[in-house]
Coordinates of C-alpha atoms in Angstrom, one line a residue:
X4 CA -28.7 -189.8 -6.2
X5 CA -26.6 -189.3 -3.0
X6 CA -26.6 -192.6 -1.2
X7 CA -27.3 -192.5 2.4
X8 CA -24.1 -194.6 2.8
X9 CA -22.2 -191.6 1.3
X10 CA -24.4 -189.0 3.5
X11 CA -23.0 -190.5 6.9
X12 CA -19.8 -190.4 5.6
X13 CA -20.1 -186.5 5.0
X14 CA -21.6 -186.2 7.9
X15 CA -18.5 -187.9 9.8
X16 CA -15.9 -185.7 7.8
X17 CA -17.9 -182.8 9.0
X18 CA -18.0 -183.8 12.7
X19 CA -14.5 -183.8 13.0
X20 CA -13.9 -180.0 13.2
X21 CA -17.5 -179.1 14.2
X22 CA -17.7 -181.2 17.0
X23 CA -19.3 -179.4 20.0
X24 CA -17.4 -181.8 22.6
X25 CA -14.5 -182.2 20.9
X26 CA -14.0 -178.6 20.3
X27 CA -14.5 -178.3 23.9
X28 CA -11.9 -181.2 25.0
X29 CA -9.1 -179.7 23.2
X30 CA -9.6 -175.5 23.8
X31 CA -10.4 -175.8 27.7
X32 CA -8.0 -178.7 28.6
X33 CA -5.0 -178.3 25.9
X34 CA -5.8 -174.6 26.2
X35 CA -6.2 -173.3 29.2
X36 CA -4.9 -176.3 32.0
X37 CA -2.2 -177.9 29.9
X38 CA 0.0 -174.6 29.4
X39 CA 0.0 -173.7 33.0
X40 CA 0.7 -177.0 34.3
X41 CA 3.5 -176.7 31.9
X42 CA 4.6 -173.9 33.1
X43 CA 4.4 -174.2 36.7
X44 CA 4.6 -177.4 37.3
X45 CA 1.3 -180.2 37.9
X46 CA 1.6 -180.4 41.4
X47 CA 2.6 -176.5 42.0
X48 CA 0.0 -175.7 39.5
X49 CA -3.1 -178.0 40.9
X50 CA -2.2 -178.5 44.6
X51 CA -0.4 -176.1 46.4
X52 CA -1.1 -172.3 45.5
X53 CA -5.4 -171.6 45.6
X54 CA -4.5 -168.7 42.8
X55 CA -3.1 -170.7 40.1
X56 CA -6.1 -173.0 40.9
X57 CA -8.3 -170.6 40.6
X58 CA -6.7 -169.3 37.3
X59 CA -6.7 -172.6 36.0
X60 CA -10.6 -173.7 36.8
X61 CA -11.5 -169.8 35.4
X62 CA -10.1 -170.0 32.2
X63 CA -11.5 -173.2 31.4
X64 CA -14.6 -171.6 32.6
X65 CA -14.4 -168.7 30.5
X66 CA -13.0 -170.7 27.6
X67 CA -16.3 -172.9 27.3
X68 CA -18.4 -169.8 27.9
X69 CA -16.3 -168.5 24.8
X70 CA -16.8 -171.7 23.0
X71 CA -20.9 -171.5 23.6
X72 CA -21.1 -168.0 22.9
X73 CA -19.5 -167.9 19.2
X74 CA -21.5 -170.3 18.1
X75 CA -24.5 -169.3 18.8
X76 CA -23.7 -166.2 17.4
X77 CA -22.4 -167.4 14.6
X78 CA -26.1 -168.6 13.5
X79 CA -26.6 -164.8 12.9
X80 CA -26.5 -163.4 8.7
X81 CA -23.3 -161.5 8.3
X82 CA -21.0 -163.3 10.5
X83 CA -17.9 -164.5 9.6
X84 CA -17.2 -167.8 11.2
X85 CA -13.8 -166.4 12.2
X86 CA -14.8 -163.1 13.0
X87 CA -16.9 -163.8 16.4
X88 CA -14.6 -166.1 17.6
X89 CA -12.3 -163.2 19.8
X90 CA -15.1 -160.5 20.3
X91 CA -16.8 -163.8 21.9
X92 CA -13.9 -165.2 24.4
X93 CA -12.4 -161.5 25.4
X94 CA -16.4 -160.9 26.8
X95 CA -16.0 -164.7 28.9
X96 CA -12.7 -164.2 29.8
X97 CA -13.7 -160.2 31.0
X98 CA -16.6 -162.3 32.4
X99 CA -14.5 -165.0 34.7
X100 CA -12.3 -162.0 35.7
X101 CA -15.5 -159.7 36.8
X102 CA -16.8 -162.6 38.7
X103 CA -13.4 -163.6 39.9
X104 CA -12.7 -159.9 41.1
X105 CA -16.2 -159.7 42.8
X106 CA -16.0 -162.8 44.6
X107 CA -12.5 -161.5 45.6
X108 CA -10.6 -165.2 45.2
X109 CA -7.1 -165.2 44.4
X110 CA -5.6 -165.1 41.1
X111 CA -3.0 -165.6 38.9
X112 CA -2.6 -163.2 35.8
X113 CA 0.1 -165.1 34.0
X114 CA -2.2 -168.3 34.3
X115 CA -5.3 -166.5 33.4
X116 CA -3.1 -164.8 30.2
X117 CA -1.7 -168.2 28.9
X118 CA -5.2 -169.9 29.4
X119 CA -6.8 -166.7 27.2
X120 CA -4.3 -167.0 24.6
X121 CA -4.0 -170.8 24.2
X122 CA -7.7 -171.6 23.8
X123 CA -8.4 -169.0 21.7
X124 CA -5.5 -170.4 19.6
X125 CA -6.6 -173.6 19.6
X126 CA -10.2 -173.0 18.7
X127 CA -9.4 -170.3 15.7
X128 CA -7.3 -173.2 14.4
X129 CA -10.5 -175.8 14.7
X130 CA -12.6 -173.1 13.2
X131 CA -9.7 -172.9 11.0
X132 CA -10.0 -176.2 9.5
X133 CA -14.1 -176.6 9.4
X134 CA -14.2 -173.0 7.4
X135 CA -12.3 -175.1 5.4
X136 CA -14.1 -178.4 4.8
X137 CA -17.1 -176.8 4.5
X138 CA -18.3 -177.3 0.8
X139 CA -22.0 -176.1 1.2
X140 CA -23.5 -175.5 -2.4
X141 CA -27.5 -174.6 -2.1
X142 CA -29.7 -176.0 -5.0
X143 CA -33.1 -174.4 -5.9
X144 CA -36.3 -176.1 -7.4
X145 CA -37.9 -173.8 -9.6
X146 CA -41.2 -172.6 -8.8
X147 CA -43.0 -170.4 -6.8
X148 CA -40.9 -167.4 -5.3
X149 CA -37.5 -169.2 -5.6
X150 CA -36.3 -166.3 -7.9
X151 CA -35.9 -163.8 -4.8
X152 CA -32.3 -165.7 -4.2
X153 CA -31.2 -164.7 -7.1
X154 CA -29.0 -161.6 -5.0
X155 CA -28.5 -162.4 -2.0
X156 CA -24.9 -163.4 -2.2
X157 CA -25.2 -167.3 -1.7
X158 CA -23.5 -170.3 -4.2
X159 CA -26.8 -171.4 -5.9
X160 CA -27.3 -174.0 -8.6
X161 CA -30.8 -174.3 -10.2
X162 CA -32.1 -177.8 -10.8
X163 CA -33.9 -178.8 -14.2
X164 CA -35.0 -182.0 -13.3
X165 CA -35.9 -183.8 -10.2
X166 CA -32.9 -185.7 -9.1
X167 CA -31.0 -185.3 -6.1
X168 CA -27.8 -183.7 -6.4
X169 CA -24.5 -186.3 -5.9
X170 CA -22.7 -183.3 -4.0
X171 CA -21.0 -183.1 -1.2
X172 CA -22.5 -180.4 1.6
X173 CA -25.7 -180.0 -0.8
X174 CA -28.6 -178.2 0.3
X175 CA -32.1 -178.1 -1.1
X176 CA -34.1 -175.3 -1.4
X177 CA -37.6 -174.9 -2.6
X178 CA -40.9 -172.7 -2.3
X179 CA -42.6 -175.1 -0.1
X180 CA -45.5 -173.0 -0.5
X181 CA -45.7 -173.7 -4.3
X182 CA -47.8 -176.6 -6.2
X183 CA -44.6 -178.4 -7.6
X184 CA -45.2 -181.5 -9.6
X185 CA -45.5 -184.8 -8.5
X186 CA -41.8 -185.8 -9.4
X187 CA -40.4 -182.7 -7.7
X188 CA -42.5 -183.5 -4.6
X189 CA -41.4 -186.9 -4.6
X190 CA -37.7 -185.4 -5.0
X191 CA -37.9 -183.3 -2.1
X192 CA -39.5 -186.3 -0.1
X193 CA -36.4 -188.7 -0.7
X194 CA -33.9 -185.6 0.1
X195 CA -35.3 -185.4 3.3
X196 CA -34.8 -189.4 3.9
X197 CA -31.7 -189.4 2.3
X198 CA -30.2 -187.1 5.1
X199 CA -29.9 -184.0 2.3
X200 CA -31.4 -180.7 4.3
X201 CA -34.1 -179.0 2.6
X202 CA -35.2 -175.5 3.1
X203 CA -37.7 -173.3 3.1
X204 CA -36.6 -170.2 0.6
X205 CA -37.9 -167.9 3.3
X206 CA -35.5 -169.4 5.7
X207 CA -32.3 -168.7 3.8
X208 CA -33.2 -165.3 3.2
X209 CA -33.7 -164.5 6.1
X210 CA -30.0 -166.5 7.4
X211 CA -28.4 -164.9 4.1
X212 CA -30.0 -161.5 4.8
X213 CA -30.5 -160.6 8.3
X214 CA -34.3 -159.8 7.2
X215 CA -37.6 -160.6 7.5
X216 CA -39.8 -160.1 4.6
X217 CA -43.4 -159.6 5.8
X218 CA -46.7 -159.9 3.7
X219 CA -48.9 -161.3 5.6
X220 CA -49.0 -160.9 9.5
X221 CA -50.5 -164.4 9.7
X222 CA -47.5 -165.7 7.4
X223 CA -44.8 -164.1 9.6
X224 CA -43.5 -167.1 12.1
X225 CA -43.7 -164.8 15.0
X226 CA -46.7 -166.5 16.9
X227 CA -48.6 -164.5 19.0
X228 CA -47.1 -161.5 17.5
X229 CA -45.2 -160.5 20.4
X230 CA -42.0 -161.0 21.0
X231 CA -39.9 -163.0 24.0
X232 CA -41.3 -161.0 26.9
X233 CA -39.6 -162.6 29.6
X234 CA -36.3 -161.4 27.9
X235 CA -37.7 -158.4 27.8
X236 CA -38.4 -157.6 31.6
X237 CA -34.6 -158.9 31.9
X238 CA -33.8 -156.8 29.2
X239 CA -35.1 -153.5 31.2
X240 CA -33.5 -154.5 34.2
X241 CA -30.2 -154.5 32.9
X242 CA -30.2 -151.5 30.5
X243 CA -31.1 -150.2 33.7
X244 CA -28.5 -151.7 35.7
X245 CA -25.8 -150.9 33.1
X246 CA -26.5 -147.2 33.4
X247 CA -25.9 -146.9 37.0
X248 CA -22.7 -149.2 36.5
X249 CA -21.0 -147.0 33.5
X250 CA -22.5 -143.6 34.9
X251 CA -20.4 -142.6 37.5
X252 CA -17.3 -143.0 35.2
X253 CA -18.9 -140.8 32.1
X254 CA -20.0 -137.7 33.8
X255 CA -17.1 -136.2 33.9
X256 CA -16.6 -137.0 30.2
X257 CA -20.0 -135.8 29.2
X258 CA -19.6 -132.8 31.1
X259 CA -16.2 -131.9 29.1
X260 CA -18.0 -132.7 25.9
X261 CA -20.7 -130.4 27.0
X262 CA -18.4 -127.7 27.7
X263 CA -16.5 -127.7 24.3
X264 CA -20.4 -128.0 22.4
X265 CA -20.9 -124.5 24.0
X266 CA -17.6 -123.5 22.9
X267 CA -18.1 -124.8 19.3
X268 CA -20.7 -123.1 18.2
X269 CA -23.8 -120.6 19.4
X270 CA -27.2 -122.5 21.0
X271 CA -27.9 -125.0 23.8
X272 CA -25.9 -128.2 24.5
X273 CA -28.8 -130.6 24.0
X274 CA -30.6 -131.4 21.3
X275 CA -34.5 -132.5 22.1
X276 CA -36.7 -134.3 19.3
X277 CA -40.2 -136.2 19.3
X278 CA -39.6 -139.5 18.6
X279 CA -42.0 -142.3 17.9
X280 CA -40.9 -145.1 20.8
X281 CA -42.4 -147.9 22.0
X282 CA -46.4 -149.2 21.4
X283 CA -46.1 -145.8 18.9
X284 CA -46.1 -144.2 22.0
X285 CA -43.9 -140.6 21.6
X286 CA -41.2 -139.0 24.0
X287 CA -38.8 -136.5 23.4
X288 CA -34.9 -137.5 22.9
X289 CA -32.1 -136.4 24.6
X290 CA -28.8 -136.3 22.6
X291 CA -25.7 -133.8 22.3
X292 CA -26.6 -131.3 19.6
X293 CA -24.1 -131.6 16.3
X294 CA -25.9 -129.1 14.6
X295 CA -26.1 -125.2 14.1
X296 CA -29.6 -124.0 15.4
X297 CA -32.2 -123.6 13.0
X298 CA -35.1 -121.5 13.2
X299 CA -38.2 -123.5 14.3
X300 CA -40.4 -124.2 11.0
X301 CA -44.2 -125.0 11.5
X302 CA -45.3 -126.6 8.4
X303 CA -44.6 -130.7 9.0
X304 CA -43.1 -130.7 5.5
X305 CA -40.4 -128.7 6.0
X306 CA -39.8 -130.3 9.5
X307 CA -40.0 -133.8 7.7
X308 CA -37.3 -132.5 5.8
X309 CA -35.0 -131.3 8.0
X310 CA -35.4 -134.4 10.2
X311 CA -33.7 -135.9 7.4
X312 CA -29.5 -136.0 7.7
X313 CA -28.1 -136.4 4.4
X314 CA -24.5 -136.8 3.5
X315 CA -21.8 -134.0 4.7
X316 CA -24.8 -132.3 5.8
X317 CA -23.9 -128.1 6.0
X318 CA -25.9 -128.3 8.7
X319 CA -23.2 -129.8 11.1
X320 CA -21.1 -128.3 13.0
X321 CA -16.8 -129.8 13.0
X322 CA -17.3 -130.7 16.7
X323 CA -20.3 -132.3 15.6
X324 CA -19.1 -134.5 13.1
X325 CA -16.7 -136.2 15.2
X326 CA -19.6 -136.7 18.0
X327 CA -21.8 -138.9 15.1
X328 CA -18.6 -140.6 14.1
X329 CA -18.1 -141.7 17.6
X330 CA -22.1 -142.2 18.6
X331 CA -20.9 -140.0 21.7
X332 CA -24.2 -137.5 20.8
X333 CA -26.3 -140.5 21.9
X334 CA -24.8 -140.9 25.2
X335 CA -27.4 -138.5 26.8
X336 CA -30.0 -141.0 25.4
X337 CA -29.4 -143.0 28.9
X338 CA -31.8 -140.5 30.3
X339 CA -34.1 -141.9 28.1
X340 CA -33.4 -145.3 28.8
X341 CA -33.9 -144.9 32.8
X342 CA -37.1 -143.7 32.1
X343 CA -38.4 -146.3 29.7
X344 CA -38.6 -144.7 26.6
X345 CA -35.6 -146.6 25.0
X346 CA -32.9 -149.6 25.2
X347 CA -29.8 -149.9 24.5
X348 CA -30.6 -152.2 21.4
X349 CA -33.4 -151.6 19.7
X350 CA -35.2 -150.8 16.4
X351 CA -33.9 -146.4 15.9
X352 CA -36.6 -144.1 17.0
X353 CA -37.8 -141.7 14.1
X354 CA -38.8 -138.4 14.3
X355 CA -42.2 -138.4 14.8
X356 CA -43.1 -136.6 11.3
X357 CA -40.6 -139.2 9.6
X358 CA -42.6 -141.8 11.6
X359 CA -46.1 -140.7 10.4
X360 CA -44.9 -140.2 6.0
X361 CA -43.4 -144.0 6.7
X362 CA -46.5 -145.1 8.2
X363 CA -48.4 -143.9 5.6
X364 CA -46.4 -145.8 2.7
X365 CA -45.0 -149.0 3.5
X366 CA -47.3 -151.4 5.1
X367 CA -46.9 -153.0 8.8
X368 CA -44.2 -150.1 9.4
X369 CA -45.9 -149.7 13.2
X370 CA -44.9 -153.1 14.1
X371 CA -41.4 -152.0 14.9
X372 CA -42.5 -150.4 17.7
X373 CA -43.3 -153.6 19.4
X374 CA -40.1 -153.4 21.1
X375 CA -38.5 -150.2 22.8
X376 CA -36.4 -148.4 20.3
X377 CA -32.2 -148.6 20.9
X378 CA -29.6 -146.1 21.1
X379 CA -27.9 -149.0 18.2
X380 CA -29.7 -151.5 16.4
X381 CA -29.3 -154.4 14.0
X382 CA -30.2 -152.7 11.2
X383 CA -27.5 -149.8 12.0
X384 CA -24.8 -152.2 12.1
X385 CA -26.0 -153.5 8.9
X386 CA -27.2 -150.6 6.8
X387 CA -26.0 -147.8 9.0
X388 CA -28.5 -144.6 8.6
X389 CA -31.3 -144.1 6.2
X390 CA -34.3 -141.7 5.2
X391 CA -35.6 -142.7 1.9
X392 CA -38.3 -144.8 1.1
X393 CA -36.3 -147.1 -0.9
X394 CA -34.2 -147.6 1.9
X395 CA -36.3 -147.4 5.0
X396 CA -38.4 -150.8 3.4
X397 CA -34.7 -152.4 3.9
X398 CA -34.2 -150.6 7.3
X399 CA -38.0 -152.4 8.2
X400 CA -36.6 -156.1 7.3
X401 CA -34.2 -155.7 9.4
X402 CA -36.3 -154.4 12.3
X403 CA -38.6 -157.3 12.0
X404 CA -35.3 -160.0 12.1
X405 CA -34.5 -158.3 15.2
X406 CA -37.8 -158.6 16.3
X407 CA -38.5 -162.3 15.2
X408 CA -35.1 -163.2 16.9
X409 CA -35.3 -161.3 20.1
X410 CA -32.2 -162.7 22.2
X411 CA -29.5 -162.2 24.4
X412 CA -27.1 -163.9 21.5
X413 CA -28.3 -161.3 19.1
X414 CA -28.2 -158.3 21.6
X415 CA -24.5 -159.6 22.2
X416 CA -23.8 -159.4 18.4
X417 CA -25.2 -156.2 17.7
X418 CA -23.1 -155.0 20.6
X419 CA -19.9 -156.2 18.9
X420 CA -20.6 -154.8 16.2
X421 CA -21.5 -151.7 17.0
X422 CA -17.8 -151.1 18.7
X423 CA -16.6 -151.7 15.3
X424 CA -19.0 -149.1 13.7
X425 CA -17.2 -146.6 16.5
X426 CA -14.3 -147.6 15.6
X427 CA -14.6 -147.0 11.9
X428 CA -17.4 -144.6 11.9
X429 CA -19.4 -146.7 8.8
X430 CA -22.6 -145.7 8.9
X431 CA -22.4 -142.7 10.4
X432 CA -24.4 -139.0 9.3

């Protein structure tokens, strides 16, 4: 039995490197105002010149920002402790500049480069060091629906008798649903006193995962059924805002691309579609076309069937493929999105005759359209682009995380990592 003696003391070995305030103390101070004082001097640096001031206060601005912002997204499935660290500070740093810029203060770029660099060192090599001490091993009780951990890519051990495990960074996890015996009751009683955490299976698939595995609709933690919808107004207004910010700067672009789509190959530069969007309401999407014009077929099977993009599809055009590689045939999609058919991030909007075969088969598939659809999504960065059954009931658990965890924190993620998908084109038909 771990002895709560021996749990504080795991607890204090842990707190050293995951310390909020410490991690805090040493990136934004050591970081960000130590190097420039260093560098210019303490009383050049603090007292006499307003733009290494400046520099100084906005990098340990942007640092904590930084600091804040990759951890909460490091609460997300998929994310390597490590890997949200930059995307995170390079958005507070581009943050602090923006603001900096707007407000027109003075500034110092070597100050504001030396802070960036610093604190992002010093906190990768915190991060470094708790990646490191972590020992985390999850151990099941047996019972119930325990079994559907089994492949989810976790270090499990499976008790066979009810006695707590003498393990550093254990973790229980149980059906808590389940009639368990008396003795494993009891267990699972004196984990919780002992300072051991125990889980719900249902939450670590869903944090091993990234999805939501609903049965019931009573059963699925999401209250009322509808999601945050204050973020949501928010979340109107500044796909909105966004669009008239990055418009002016892409229509000359789009207009090129436009050009060399007419020059590719015969038929019309967009391509429209029905789409199921938002309360199953549909509208008809905008995007670049990246494919040779078909003759329009009236029979919804054959339609259902050539909404579906399978791999090195004949249909494409060369032009085309690059366009899907680089998502730059959803860019017309803004359109959609200043009307209020779409968001940026969102569940993908089907075509409606996809929409109405997955309807039919897989259970609650209509409550994905709860929320507006996206031009990227958190199951695109995860799965990247599906049309079978098989696939689509995956696709669904990760529209319903999305859904249960509507945030700005996860909207931020997705965002990351849908620059690396256009980087790397994964995912992409």
């Amino acid at each position: 039995m771990l002895m709560a003696g021996q749990n504080e003391l795991i607890q204090d070995r842990r707190s050293l490197y995951h310390s909020f305030t410490l991690q805090v103390l040493a990136s934004t101070v050591f970081g960000a105002m130590v190097p420039a004082i260093l560098w210019f001097g303490v009383e050049t640096a603090l007292f006499e010149f307003a733009p290494v001031r400046t520099s100084v206060l906005g990098s340990m601005l942007a640092t904590l920002l930084g600091i804040v912002s990759a951890r909460r997204v490091n609460v997300y499935p998929g994310v390597k402790q490590l890997g949200s660290i930059i995307p995170s500070f390079i958005a507070s740093y581009g943050i602090v500049a923006i603001g900096i810029l707007v407000l027109r203060l003075g500034y110092s770029i070597p100050v504001f480069g030396v802070g960036f660099v610093t604190s992002l060192s010093i906190y990768l090599a915190f991060m470094t060091l708790a990646t490191r001490s972590d020992q985390n091993v999850f151990y099941t009780v047996p019972g119930g629906r325990i079994n559907r951990l089994a492949n989810v890519g976790l270090h499990t051990r499976r008790l066979t008798e009810p006695m707590l495990p003498n393990h550093r960074g254990a973790i229980i996890v149980a059906d808590l649903h389940a009639d368990h015996d008396d003795s494993w009751e009891r267990m699972l009683a004196n984990a919780a006193l002992q300072g051991v955490p125990v889980f719900h299976f249902k939450q670590v698939y869903e944090a091993a995962t990234g999805k939501v595995q609903v049965e019931h609709l009573s059963e699925n933690s999401f209250g009322s059924l509808l999601p945050n919808m204050s973020f949501m107004r928010i979340k109107r207004i500044a796909d909105a805002g966004l669009i008239l910010l990055v418009a002016p700067f892409l229509l000359l672009p789009l207009a090129l691309v436009a050009v060399l789509i007419k020059l590719d190959s015969p038929g019309p530069v967009f391509f429209r579609q029905f789409r199921m969007g938002y309360r199953s309401q549909p509208f008809r999407v905008l995007k670049f076309r990246t494919m040779r014009v078909a003759t329009e077929e009236l029979d919804e099977e054959t339609r259902r069937r050539l909404a579906m993009t399978g791999d090195k599809d004949p249909r494409i055009t060369r032009l085309g493929a690059f366009l899907r590689k680089t998502r730059i045939d959803e860019l017309p999609q803004m359109w959609n999105i200043l009307a209020g058919h779409m968001s940026w991030i969102g569940p993908r909007p089907e075509a409606v005759e996809l929409s109405r075969w997955y309807q039919q088969e897989i259970a609650f598939y209509d409550y994905r359209h709860i929320v507006r659809p996206g031009i990227t999504g958190w199951a695109q960065v995860n799965q990247g682009h599906v049309t079978e059954l098989s696939e689509i009931d995956d696709k669904l658990q990760y529209d319903f995380f999305y859904i249960k965890n509507f945030s700005y924190w996860l909207d931020f993620l997705i965002l990351a990592r849908t620059a690396l998908v256009v980087l790397t084109g994964h995912g992409a038909r």
